[in-house]
Amino acid sequence: MTEHVSGRDVLRQAKELYQRYRDAVEPTGRRVAIIRFEPAATDPPDWQIRLQASKVSAEQKVKSFEHLGFRADHIVLPPGTTRAQFAEVLDRANQDPETRAIIVQFPPPAHLRPLVQRMDPQKDIDALLKGRSSYQACATAEGICRVVEPFAQDNPTIAVVGSKGFVGQGVVTTLREQGHRLMELDVGDDLRQVRNADIVVSVTGNPGILGPEHLRPHHRLVVDSGFVPQPDGSVRGDVQHAAYHIPQHLTPVPGGIGPVEMATLMERVIRKEVDPNAPSWKVEPRPYLTKEQMAQGVTTPVAASVTANAPSAQQQAPAAQQTTPAANNPVARAARLRGAGSTGTPQSAHTPATGPSTPARSHGPKPPTPPGASPGR
């Protein structure tokens, strides 16, 4: 079966890590301003849906920051907000010494978007100002890259679908800086190319854009960062539910990258305001089968430590590897291979199998350094 990588577990871990700072934060009266926009009843349905997703995200941020002892100012701007009114809200937050961070929920109306640049760069904790921000990428992009990293220690190919969007650009920039091999796909590209990748990251916000014709059993991880509310109250992501059983690991919607974004923002604000050396939340490594292992019919993911000098899977446990003839149904075959560990050689539940010939990567992701912190952290 496909194993879900739970963002809720990540958020729970972050809350436990940073709960201890609450007593230091709460008496200070420090604030975080979260600004979002309400749609008009006459707005197009797709715009209303996007702003509904923005509302859900804003409410989650309020809970996350209040958990840390910050006061969350949830500022809702009505339809018809003028440039002057939006500028006034931003200027007030910029000038308030108790407001330590500002987040503008995207997307703002088109005529207001340029005004986001008025934000004080020192208060931009979600990289909305891009090169003027203290952070390389938005919290969603950083969180995605940190979820990917435990699955990317052996130089896999990572497909980024939606690579030209705001989140996609952050994902591409961060993964490229870490030395990963990327396949960048966007509007107009043949998305079936993702079948050749080892890891798939989809950041389009286009419900169901990836289905069974795109995903494959050798995909060790599929990250779905889509979040589109539906009229019936449900939420859809970029991956069709019909494809949820195909990859080895998947971030589900809901409960996947959304909570990871919150955990990243919590870490950023604590490091910025309280402790530059606060611990990082982590996603533990998990066993998986590489594309090469599946092609060879390997039945058990070999437990391997993630070190630069780790031997290949074949070198570590040649006696434990058993092969079987390829089945006609690749999905069923992959499920059988992944399930073989329950009756085969005992293995760690938190260590990935490295590729058969490529040395494993020895470094993990480096969260951005907040203002005033040591760059060597």
CSV table of C-alpha atoms in Angstrom, one decimal, residues 123-247:
chain,number,residue,atom,x,y,z
A,123,LYS,CA,8.7,41.5,8.8
A,124,ASP,CA,8.3,39.3,5.7
A,125,ILE,CA,8.5,35.8,7.0
A,126,ASP,CA,6.9,34.1,4.0
A,127,ALA,CA,9.3,35.4,1.3
A,128,LEU,CA,6.6,37.5,-0.5
A,129,LEU,CA,9.2,40.1,-1.4
A,130,LYS,CA,11.4,37.4,-3.0
A,131,GLY,CA,15.0,38.9,-3.3
A,132,ARG,CA,14.2,41.6,-0.7
A,133,SER,CA,13.1,39.0,1.9
A,134,SER,CA,15.4,37.4,4.5
A,135,TYR,CA,14.2,34.0,3.3
A,136,GLN,CA,15.1,32.3,0.0
A,137,ALA,CA,11.6,30.7,-0.5
A,138,CYS,CA,8.1,30.8,0.9
A,139,ALA,CA,7.3,28.6,3.9
A,140,THR,CA,5.4,26.1,1.6
A,141,ALA,CA,8.3,25.7,-0.7
A,142,GLU,CA,10.8,25.2,2.1
A,143,GLY,CA,8.5,22.7,3.8
A,144,ILE,CA,8.1,20.7,0.6
A,145,CYS,CA,11.9,20.5,0.2
A,146,ARG,CA,12.4,19.3,3.7
A,147,VAL,CA,9.8,16.6,3.2
A,148,VAL,CA,11.6,15.6,0.0
A,149,GLU,CA,15.1,15.5,1.4
A,150,PRO,CA,14.9,12.1,3.3
A,151,PHE,CA,13.8,10.5,0.0
A,152,ALA,CA,16.5,12.2,-2.1
A,153,GLN,CA,19.8,11.0,-0.6
A,154,ASP,CA,21.0,9.1,-3.7
A,155,ASN,CA,20.7,11.8,-6.5
A,156,PRO,CA,17.3,10.9,-7.8
A,157,THR,CA,15.5,12.9,-10.5
A,158,ILE,CA,12.8,15.2,-9.0
A,159,ALA,CA,10.0,16.4,-11.2
A,160,VAL,CA,8.5,19.8,-10.2
A,161,VAL,CA,5.0,20.3,-11.8
A,162,GLY,CA,4.1,24.0,-11.7
A,163,SER,CA,7.7,25.0,-11.6
A,164,LYS,CA,7.1,28.6,-12.8
A,165,GLY,CA,4.5,29.5,-10.1
A,166,PHE,CA,5.3,31.3,-6.9
A,167,VAL,CA,5.7,28.1,-4.8
A,168,GLY,CA,7.2,26.2,-7.7
A,169,GLN,CA,10.0,28.7,-8.2
A,170,GLY,CA,10.9,28.5,-4.5
A,171,VAL,CA,11.0,24.7,-4.7
A,172,VAL,CA,13.1,24.7,-7.8
A,173,THR,CA,15.6,27.3,-6.4
A,174,THR,CA,16.0,25.5,-3.1
A,175,LEU,CA,16.4,22.0,-4.6
A,176,ARG,CA,18.8,23.2,-7.2
A,177,GLU,CA,20.9,24.9,-4.6
A,178,GLN,CA,21.0,21.6,-2.7
A,179,GLY,CA,22.4,19.9,-5.8
A,180,HIS,CA,19.4,17.9,-6.9
A,181,ARG,CA,18.6,16.8,-10.5
A,182,LEU,CA,15.4,18.5,-11.5
A,183,MET,CA,12.7,18.0,-14.2
A,184,GLU,CA,10.8,21.3,-14.5
A,185,LEU,CA,7.3,21.2,-15.9
A,186,ASP,CA,4.7,23.8,-16.4
A,187,VAL,CA,1.8,24.9,-18.6
A,188,GLY,CA,2.1,23.4,-22.1
A,189,ASP,CA,4.5,20.6,-21.1
A,190,ASP,CA,3.7,16.9,-21.5
A,191,LEU,CA,3.1,15.9,-17.9
A,192,ARG,CA,3.5,12.3,-18.7
A,193,GLN,CA,7.3,13.0,-18.5
A,194,VAL,CA,6.9,12.7,-14.7
A,195,ARG,CA,6.8,8.9,-15.3
A,196,ASN,CA,10.6,9.1,-15.8
A,197,ALA,CA,11.3,10.8,-12.4
A,198,ASP,CA,11.9,9.2,-9.0
A,199,ILE,CA,10.1,11.9,-7.0
A,200,VAL,CA,7.2,14.0,-8.1
A,201,VAL,CA,6.3,17.4,-6.5
A,202,SER,CA,3.1,19.1,-7.8
A,203,VAL,CA,2.4,22.7,-6.8
A,204,THR,CA,-0.1,23.8,-9.4
A,205,GLY,CA,-3.3,24.1,-7.4
A,206,ASN,CA,-5.1,22.5,-10.4
A,207,PRO,CA,-7.3,19.8,-9.0
A,208,GLY,CA,-6.7,16.3,-10.3
A,209,ILE,CA,-4.0,17.4,-12.8
A,210,LEU,CA,-2.0,14.2,-12.1
A,211,GLY,CA,-3.7,10.8,-12.4
A,212,PRO,CA,-2.9,7.1,-13.0
A,213,GLU,CA,-1.5,7.9,-16.5
A,214,HIS,CA,1.2,10.0,-14.8
A,215,LEU,CA,2.2,8.3,-11.6
A,216,ARG,CA,4.1,5.0,-11.3
A,217,PRO,CA,4.9,2.5,-8.6
A,218,HIS,CA,8.6,3.4,-8.8
A,219,HIS,CA,7.8,6.9,-7.6
A,220,ARG,CA,9.2,6.8,-4.1
A,221,LEU,CA,7.5,10.0,-3.1
A,222,VAL,CA,4.7,12.2,-4.6
A,223,VAL,CA,4.2,15.6,-2.9
A,224,ASP,CA,0.8,17.1,-3.5
A,225,SER,CA,0.6,20.7,-2.4
A,226,GLY,CA,-2.8,21.5,-4.0
A,227,PHE,CA,-5.6,22.6,-1.8
A,228,VAL,CA,-8.9,23.6,-3.5
A,229,PRO,CA,-12.1,23.6,-1.4
A,230,GLN,CA,-15.1,22.0,-3.1
A,231,PRO,CA,-18.8,23.0,-2.8
A,232,ASP,CA,-19.6,19.9,-0.8
A,233,GLY,CA,-17.0,20.9,1.9
A,234,SER,CA,-14.3,18.5,0.7
A,235,VAL,CA,-10.9,19.5,-0.5
A,236,ARG,CA,-9.1,18.4,-3.7
A,237,GLY,CA,-5.4,18.3,-4.5
A,238,ASP,CA,-3.3,18.0,-7.6
A,239,VAL,CA,-3.4,14.2,-7.5
A,240,GLN,CA,-6.5,12.3,-8.4
A,241,HIS,CA,-7.7,10.0,-5.7
A,242,ALA,CA,-7.7,7.2,-8.3
A,243,ALA,CA,-3.9,7.5,-8.2
A,244,TYR,CA,-3.4,7.6,-4.5
A,245,HIS,CA,-2.5,3.9,-4.3
A,246,ILE,CA,0.2,4.0,-7.0
A,247,PRO,CA,3.3,5.7,-5.5
